[in-house]
XYZ file of C-alpha atoms in Angstrom:
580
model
C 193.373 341.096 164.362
C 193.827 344.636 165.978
C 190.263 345.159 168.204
C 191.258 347.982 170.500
C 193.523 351.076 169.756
C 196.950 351.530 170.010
C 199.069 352.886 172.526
C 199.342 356.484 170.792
C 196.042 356.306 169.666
C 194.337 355.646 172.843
C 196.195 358.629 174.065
C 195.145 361.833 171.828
C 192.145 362.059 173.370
C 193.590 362.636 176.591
C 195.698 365.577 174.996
C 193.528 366.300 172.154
C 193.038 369.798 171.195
C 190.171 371.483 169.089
C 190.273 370.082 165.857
C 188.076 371.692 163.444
C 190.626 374.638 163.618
C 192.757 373.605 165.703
C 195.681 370.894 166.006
C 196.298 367.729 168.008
C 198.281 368.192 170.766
C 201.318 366.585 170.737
C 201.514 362.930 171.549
C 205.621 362.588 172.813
C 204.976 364.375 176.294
C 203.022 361.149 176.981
C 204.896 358.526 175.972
C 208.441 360.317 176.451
C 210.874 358.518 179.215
C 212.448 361.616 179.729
C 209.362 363.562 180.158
C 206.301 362.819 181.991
C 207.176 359.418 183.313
C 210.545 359.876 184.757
C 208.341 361.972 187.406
C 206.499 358.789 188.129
C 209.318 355.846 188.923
C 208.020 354.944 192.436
C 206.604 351.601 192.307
C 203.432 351.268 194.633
C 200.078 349.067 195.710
C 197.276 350.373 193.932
C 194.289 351.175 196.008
C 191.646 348.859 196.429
C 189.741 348.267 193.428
C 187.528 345.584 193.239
C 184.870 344.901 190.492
C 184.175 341.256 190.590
C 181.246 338.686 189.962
C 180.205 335.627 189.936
C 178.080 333.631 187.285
C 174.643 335.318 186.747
C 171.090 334.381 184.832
C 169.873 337.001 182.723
C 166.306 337.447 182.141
C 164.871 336.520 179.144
C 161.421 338.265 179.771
C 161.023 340.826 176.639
C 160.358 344.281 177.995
C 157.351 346.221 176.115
C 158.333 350.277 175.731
C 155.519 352.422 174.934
C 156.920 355.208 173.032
C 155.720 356.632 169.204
C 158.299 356.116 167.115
C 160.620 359.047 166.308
C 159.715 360.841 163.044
C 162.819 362.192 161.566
C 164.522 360.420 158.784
C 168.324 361.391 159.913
C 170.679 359.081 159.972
C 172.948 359.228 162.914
C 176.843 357.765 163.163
C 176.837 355.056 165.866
C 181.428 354.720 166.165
C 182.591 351.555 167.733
C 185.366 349.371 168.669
C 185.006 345.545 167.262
C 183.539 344.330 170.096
C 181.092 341.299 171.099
C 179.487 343.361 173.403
C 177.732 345.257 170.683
C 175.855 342.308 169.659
C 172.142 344.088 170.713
C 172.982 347.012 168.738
C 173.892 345.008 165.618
C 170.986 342.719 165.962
C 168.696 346.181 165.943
C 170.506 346.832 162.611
C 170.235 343.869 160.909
C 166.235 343.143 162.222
C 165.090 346.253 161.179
C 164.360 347.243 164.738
C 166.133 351.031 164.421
C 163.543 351.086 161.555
C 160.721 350.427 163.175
C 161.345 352.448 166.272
C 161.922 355.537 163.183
C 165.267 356.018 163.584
C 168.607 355.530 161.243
C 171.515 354.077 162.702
C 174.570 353.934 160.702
C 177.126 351.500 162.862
C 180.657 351.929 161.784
C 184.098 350.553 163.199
C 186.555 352.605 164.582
C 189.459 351.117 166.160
C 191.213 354.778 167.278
C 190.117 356.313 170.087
C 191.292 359.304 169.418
C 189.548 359.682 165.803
C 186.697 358.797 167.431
C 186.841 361.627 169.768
C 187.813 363.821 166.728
C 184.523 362.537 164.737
C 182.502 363.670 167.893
C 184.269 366.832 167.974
C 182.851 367.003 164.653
C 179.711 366.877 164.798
C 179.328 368.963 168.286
C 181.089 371.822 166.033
C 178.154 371.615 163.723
C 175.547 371.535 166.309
C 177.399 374.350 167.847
C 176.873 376.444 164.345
C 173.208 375.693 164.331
C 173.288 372.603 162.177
C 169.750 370.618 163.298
C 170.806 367.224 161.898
C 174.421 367.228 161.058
C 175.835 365.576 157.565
C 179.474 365.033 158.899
C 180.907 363.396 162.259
C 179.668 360.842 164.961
C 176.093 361.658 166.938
C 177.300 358.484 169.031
C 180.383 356.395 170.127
C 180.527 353.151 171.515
C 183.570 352.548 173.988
C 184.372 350.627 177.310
C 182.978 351.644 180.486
C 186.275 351.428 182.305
C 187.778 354.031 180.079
C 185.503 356.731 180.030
C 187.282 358.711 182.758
C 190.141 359.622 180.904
C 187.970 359.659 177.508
C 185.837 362.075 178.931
C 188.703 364.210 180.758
C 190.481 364.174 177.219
C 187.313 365.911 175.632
C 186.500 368.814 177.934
C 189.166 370.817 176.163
C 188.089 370.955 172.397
C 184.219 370.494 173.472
C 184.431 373.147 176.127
C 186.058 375.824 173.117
C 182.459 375.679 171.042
C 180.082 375.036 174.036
C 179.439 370.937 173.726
C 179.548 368.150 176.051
C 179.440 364.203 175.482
C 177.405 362.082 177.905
C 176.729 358.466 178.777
C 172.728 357.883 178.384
C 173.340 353.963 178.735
C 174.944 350.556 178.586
C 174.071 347.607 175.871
C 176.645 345.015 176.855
C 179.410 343.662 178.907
C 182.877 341.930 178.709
C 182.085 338.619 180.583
C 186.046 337.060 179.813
C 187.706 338.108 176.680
C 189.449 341.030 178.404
C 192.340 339.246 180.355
C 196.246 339.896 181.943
C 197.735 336.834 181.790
C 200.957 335.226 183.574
C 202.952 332.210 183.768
C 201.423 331.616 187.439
C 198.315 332.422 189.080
C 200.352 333.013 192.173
C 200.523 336.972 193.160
C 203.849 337.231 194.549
C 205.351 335.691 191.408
C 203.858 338.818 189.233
C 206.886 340.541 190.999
C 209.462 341.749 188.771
C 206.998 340.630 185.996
C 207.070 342.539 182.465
C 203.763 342.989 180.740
C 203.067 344.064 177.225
C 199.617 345.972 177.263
C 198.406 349.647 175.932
C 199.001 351.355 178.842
C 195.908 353.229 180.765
C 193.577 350.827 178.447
C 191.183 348.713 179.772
C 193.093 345.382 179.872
C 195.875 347.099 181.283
C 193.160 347.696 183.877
C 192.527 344.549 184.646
C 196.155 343.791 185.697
C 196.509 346.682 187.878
C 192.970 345.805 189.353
C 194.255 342.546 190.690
C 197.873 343.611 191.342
C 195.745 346.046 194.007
C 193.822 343.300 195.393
C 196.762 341.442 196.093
C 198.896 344.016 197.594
C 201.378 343.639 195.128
C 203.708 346.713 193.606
C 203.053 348.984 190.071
C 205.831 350.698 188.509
C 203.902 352.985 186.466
C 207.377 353.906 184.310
C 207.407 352.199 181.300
C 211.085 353.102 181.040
C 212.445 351.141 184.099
C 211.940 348.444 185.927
C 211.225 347.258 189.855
C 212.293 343.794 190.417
C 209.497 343.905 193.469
C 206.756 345.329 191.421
C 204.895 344.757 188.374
C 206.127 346.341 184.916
C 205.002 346.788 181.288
C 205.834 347.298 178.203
C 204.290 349.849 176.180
C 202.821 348.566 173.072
C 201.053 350.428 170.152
C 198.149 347.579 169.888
C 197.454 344.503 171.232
C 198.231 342.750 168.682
C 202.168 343.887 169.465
C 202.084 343.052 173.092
C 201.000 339.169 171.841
C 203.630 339.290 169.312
C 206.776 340.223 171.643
C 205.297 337.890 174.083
C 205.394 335.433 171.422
C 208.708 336.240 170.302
C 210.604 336.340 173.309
C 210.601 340.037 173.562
C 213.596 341.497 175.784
C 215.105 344.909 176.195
C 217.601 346.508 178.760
C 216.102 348.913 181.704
C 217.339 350.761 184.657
C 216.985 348.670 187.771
C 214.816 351.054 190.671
C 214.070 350.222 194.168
C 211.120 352.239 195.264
C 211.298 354.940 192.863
C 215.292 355.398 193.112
C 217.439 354.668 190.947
C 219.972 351.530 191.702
C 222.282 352.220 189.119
C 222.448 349.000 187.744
C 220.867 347.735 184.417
C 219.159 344.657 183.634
C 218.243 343.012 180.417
C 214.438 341.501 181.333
C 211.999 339.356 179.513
C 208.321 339.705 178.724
C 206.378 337.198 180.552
C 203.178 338.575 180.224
C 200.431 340.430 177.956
C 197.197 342.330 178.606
C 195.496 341.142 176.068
C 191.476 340.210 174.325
C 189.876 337.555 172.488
C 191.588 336.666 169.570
C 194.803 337.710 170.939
C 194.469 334.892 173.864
C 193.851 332.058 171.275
C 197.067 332.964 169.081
C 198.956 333.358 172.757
C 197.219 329.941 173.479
C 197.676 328.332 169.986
C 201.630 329.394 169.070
C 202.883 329.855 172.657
C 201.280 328.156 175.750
C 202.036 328.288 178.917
C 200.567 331.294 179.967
C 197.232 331.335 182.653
C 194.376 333.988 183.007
C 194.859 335.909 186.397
C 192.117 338.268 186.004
C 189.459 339.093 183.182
C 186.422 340.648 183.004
C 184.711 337.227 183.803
C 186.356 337.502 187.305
C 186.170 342.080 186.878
C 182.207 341.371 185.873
C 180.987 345.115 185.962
C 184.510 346.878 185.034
C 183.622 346.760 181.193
C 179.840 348.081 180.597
C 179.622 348.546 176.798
C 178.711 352.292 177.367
C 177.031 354.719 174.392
C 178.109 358.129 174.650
C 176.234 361.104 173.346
C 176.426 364.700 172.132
C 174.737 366.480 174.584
C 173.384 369.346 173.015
C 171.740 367.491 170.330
C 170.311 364.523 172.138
C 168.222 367.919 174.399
C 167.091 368.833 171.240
C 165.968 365.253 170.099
C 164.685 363.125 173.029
C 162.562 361.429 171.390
C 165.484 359.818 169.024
C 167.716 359.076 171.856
C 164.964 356.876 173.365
C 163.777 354.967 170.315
C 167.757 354.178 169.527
C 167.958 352.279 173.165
C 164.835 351.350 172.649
C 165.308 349.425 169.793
C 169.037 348.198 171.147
C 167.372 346.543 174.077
C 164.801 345.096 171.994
C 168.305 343.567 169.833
C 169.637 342.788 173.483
C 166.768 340.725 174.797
C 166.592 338.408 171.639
C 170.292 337.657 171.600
C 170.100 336.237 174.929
C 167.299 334.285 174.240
C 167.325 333.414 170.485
C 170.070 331.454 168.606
C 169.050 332.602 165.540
C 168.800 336.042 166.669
C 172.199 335.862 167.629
C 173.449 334.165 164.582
C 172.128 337.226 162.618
C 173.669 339.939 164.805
C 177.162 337.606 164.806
C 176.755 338.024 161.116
C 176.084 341.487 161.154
C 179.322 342.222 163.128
C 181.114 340.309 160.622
C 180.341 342.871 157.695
C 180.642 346.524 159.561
C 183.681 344.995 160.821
C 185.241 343.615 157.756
C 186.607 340.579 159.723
C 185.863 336.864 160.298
C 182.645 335.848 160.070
C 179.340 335.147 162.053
C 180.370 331.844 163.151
C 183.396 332.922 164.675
C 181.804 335.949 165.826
C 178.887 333.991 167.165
C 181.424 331.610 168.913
C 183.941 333.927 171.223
C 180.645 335.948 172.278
C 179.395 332.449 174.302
C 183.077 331.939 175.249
C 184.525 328.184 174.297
C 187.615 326.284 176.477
C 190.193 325.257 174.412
C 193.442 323.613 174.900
C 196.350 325.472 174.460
C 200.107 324.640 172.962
C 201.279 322.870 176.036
C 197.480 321.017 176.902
C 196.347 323.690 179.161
C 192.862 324.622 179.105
C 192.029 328.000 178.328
C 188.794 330.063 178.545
C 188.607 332.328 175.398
C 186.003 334.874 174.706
C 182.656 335.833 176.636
C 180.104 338.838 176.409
C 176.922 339.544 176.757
C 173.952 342.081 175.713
C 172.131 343.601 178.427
C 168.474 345.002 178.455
C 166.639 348.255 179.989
C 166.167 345.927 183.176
C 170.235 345.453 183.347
C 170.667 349.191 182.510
C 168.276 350.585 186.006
C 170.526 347.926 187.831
C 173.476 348.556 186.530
C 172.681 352.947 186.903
C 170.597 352.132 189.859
C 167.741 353.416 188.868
C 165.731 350.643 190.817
C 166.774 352.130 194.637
C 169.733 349.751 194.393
C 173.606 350.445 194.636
C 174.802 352.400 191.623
C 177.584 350.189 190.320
C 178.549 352.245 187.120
C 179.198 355.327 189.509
C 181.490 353.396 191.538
C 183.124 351.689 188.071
C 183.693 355.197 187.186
C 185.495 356.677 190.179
C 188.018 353.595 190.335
C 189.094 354.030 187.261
C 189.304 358.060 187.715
C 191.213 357.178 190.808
C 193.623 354.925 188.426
C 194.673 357.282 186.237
C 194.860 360.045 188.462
C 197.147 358.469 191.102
C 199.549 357.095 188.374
C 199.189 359.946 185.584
C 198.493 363.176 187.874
C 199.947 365.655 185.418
C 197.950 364.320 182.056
C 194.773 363.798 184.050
C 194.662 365.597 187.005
C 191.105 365.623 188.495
C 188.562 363.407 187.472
C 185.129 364.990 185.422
C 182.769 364.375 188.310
C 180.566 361.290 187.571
C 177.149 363.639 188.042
C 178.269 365.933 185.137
C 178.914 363.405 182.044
C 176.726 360.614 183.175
C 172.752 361.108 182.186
C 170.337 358.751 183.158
C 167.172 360.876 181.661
C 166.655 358.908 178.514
C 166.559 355.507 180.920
C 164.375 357.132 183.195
C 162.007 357.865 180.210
C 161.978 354.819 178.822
C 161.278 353.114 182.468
C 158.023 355.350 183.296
C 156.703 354.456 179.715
C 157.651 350.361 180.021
C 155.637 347.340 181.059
C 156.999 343.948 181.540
C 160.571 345.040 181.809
C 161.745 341.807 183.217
C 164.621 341.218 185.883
C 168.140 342.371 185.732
C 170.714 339.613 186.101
C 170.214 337.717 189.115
C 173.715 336.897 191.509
C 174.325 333.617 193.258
C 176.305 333.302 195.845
C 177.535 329.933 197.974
C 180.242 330.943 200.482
C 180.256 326.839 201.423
C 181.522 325.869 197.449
C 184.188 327.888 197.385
C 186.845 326.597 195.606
C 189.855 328.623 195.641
C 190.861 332.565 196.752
C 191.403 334.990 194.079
C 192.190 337.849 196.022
C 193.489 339.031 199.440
C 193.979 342.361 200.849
C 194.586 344.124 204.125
C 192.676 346.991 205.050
C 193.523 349.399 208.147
C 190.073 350.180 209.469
C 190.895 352.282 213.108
C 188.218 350.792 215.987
C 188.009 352.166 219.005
C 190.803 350.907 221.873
C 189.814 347.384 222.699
C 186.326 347.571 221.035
C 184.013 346.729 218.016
C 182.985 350.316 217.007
C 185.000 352.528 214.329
C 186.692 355.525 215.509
C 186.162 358.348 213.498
C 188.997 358.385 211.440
C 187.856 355.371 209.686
C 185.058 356.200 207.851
C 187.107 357.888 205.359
C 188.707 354.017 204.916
C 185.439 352.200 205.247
C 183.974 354.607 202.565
C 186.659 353.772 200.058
C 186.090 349.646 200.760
C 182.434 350.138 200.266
C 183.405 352.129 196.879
C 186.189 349.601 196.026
C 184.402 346.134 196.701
C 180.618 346.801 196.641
C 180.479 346.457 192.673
C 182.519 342.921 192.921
C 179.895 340.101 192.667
C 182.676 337.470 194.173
C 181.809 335.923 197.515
C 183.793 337.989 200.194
C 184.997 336.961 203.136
C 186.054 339.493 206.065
C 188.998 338.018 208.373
C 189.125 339.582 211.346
C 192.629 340.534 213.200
C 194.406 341.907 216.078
C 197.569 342.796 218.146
C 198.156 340.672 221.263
C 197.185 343.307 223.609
C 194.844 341.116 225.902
C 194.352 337.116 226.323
C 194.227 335.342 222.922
C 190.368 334.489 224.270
C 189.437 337.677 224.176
C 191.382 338.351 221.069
C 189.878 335.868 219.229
C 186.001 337.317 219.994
C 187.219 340.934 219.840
C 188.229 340.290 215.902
C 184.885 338.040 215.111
C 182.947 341.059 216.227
C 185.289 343.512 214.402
C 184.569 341.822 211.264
C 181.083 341.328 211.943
C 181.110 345.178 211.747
C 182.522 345.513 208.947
C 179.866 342.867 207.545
C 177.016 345.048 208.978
C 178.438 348.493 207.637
C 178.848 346.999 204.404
C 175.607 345.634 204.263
C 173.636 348.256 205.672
C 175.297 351.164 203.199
C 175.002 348.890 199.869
C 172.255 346.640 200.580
C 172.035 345.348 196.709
C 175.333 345.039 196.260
C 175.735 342.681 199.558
C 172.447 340.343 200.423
C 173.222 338.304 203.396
C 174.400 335.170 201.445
C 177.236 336.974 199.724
C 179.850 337.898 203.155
C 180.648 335.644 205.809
C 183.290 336.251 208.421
C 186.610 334.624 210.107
C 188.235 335.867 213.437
C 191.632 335.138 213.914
C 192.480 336.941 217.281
C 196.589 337.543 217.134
C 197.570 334.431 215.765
C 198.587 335.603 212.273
C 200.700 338.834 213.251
C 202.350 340.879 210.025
C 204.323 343.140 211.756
C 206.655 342.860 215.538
C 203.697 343.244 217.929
C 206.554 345.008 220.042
C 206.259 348.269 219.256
C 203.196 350.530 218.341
C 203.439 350.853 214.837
C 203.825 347.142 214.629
C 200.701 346.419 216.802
C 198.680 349.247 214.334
C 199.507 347.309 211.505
C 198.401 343.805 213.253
C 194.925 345.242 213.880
C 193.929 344.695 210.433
C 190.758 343.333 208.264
C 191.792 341.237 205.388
C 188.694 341.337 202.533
C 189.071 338.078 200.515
C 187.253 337.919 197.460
C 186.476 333.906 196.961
C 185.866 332.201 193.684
C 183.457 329.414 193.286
């Protein structure tokens, strides 16, 4: 079952020229060894990206908008990937709710990215010629939040040539699980010299690069070679592949490197790992066992909003269709969260635009199940859910609370520009392809709109650590305060871990300058600043019960506390993101 595109695939549209007129750009310079990626061979930590949460309660109050229906009888293309995080929009379909709110919504799967892109590119050419309701292309697309960087980098080109632009105007669902990177250990430092089949710069692949960063450990980013102290990959053309070489026993022969050079020795390795989704976990689970979830999007809670991404131009010429198409997804949203049967009809709905399964099996990975796998290990398979206008002002801040999709967004445009510089260069800025107008709208003209999902937090039933990760925040000499140079640092932590929805806890450290007393008080209060900064420049994202502190004074050194770079390194804050 193939439910995400394939390595080439997901890459045209970050090369993709105009193509009404035009040609695709060539694919090879991507995915060439001797190209692109022998540029890139240095293994390294990722930065600090962390986008966790724990278990939340969505609200089941029903939100009532006040808004005439629209009056046009178009039908507009609504592209997506097979994905249980649709479920609201199908649910719209299949109740009649796009009917009632006057609209047409024609839902169709599309598995390619990159024809995706070139059906949007379609219709923006029409639009651009004067067309008022276009006959051919996609109004709308459907993709993962995660992923729109590099999506929306790869469009500026052939939308830029006739004057059109795509923008996000919302969010109907999440990935609560089914995206995964899984491993033969849980353990961090044995995902060195690991070799992972994934589509590279996908959103799974994100996952494992997420919590390589949080762990400190390595990324080769060459796909050619491999680092026996970093983590590798195989690149796969779907992730259907990756799960069958995993299967299989996939191995091929690579040039050994040691940070970025070249050893000169070769060295047949082994895939041991996949980034993979639900179904491809249960055949992994069913034919091979073995293998444990690191990191999903249960643990990565906001990294994979279910974003719907419009044609500018036209959706400024027809508000009033934009708003009665979320309008009526919401509506879809809110009664598959608290209706069976509701969801039972929008499982089965998903079943016939996708041409695959049915509703029950739909209807059964969008709860999530446990299963045992091949060897009697239990495995958590599936897990989405639809969210409502009340999870959309949270999740775009619209309420005076943190905005977490702006911060999803620059991670991931930090991802693929540190690893990919020369295909993606600098990141769209978040303020110019992200419109919250159509939310707004629908806000001032709602009653009742309910509660977004609420977080729970309980530091004291913490049951095991999922993450761990230094940071090098400068205080002042032999004090609590921050010097100046690190706001630049403590700016990128709030960026990094404000989204995550994980219990943190900030472990304080420092060099043995001093008496161990005064040590030990000097790092409680320098992580109680941290605490405080945190808290007082993200409020939403960190309520009092979330962060709790440990001082450890110099009696965990990393580094010789002999010399001054040693003692700089020593003077550290660990951020440990706790599961429960």
């Amino acid at each position: 079952m193939r439910l995400k595109p394939g390595a080439k695939a997901f890459l045209k549209f970050l090369g993709i020229s105009l193509v009404v007129g035009g040609t695709w750009y060539g694919l090879n310079q991507f995915i060439d060894g001797g190209g692109l990626l022998a540029k890139f061979t240095a293994s390294s930590v990722p930065e600090k990206f962390d986008l966790s949460a724990n278990d939340s309660n969505v609200s089941k109050e029903h939100a009532v908008i006040n808004i005439a229906p629209a009056t046009s009888s178009y039908s507009a293309t609504l592209l997506t990937i097979p994905w249980n995080a649709t479920m609201g929009a199908h649910y719209a379909s299949a109740a009649g709710l796009f009917d009632k709110r006057g609209v047409s919504v024609n839902i169709q799967r599309q598995d390619d990215y990159g024809q995706m892109l070139a059906e949007m590119v379609k219709f923006g050419t029409a639009v651009s010629k004067g067309e008022k309701f276009p006959s051919q292309g996609a109004a709308f697309s459907i993709i993962m939040g995660d992923g729109y960087p590099a999506f929306i980098k790869g469009a500026q080109e052939p939308l830029s040539k006739i004057g059109q632009q795509l923008e996000v105007v919302g969010a109907i669902g999440y990935s609560r699980g089914e995206d995964k990177c899984m491993l033969p250990s849980k353990d961090p430092q044995a995902a060195k010299g690991s070799l992972i089949g994934a589509v590279i710069r996908d959103g799974d692949w994100n996952i494992c690069v997420k919590w390589a960063s949080d762990n400190g450990i390595a990324i080769n980013p060459d796909e050619k070679t491999y680092d026996p102290n970093a983590m590798n990959f195989v690149a796969v053309s779907s992730f259907t592949e990756a799960d069958e070489k995993l299967i299989s026993g996939y191995s091929e022969e690579r040039d050994v490197v040691v940070d970025g050079n070249r050893t000169g020795e070769k060295r047949r390795v082994t895939q041991n790992g996949t980034a993979t989704w639900t179904p491809g976990d249960v055949k992994i689970a069913k034919q091979k066992g073995g293998l444990v979830t690191v990191a999903s999007t249960k643990e990565y809670k906001w990294q994979m909003p279910a974003i719907i991404i419009g044609n500018k131009q036209w959706m400024e010429q027809n508000p009033e269709y934009v708003e009665n198409m979320l309008a009526a997804i919401f509506e879809g949203s809110q009664a598959v969260n608290s209706n069976d049967a509701a969801l039972t009809a929008a499982a089965e709905h998903e079943a016939k635009v996708y041409k695959e399964g049915d509703g029950a099996y739909w209807k059964r990975y969008f709860t999530g199940v446990t299963e045992n796998d091949k060897l009697g290990i239990p495995v958590s398979l599936g897990g989405s859910t639809a969210i409502s206008l009340a999870d959309n002002a949270f999740l775009f801040g619209l309420n005076g609370n943190d905005n977490l999709y702006r911060r999803v967004y620059n991670v991931f445009a930090a991802i693929n520009s540190k690893y990919y510089p020369e295909i993606v260069g600098q990141a769209v800025p978040y303020e110019t392809v992200v419109n919250t107008r159509y939310l707004q709208s629908l806000l001032s003209k709602s009653s009742n709109i309910g509660k977004a999902e609420v977080q729970h937090f309980d530091t004291a039933g913490v049951k095991e650590v999922f993450a761990k990760k230094s940071y090098s925040i400068e205080f002042d000499n032999g004090k609590a305060t921050f010097s100046p140079k690190a706001t630049v640092t403590l700016e990128d932590l709030l960026d990094q871990v404000s989204v995550s929805g994980l219990s943190v806890q900030v472990n304080g450290h420092t060099d043995n300058t001093g008496s161990s007393d005064s040590n030990l008080i000097l790092s409680k209060r320098r992580a109680e600043a941290v605490k405080d900064w945190l808290m007082s420049n993200a409020g939403s994202s960190f309520p009092s019960d979330r962060i709790k502190t440990r001082a450890y004074g110099d009696t965990q050194p990393i580094a010789d506390n002999s010399s001054a770079s040693g003692k700089s390194k020593n003077r550290r804050v660990e951020i440990v993101l706790l599961q429960n």
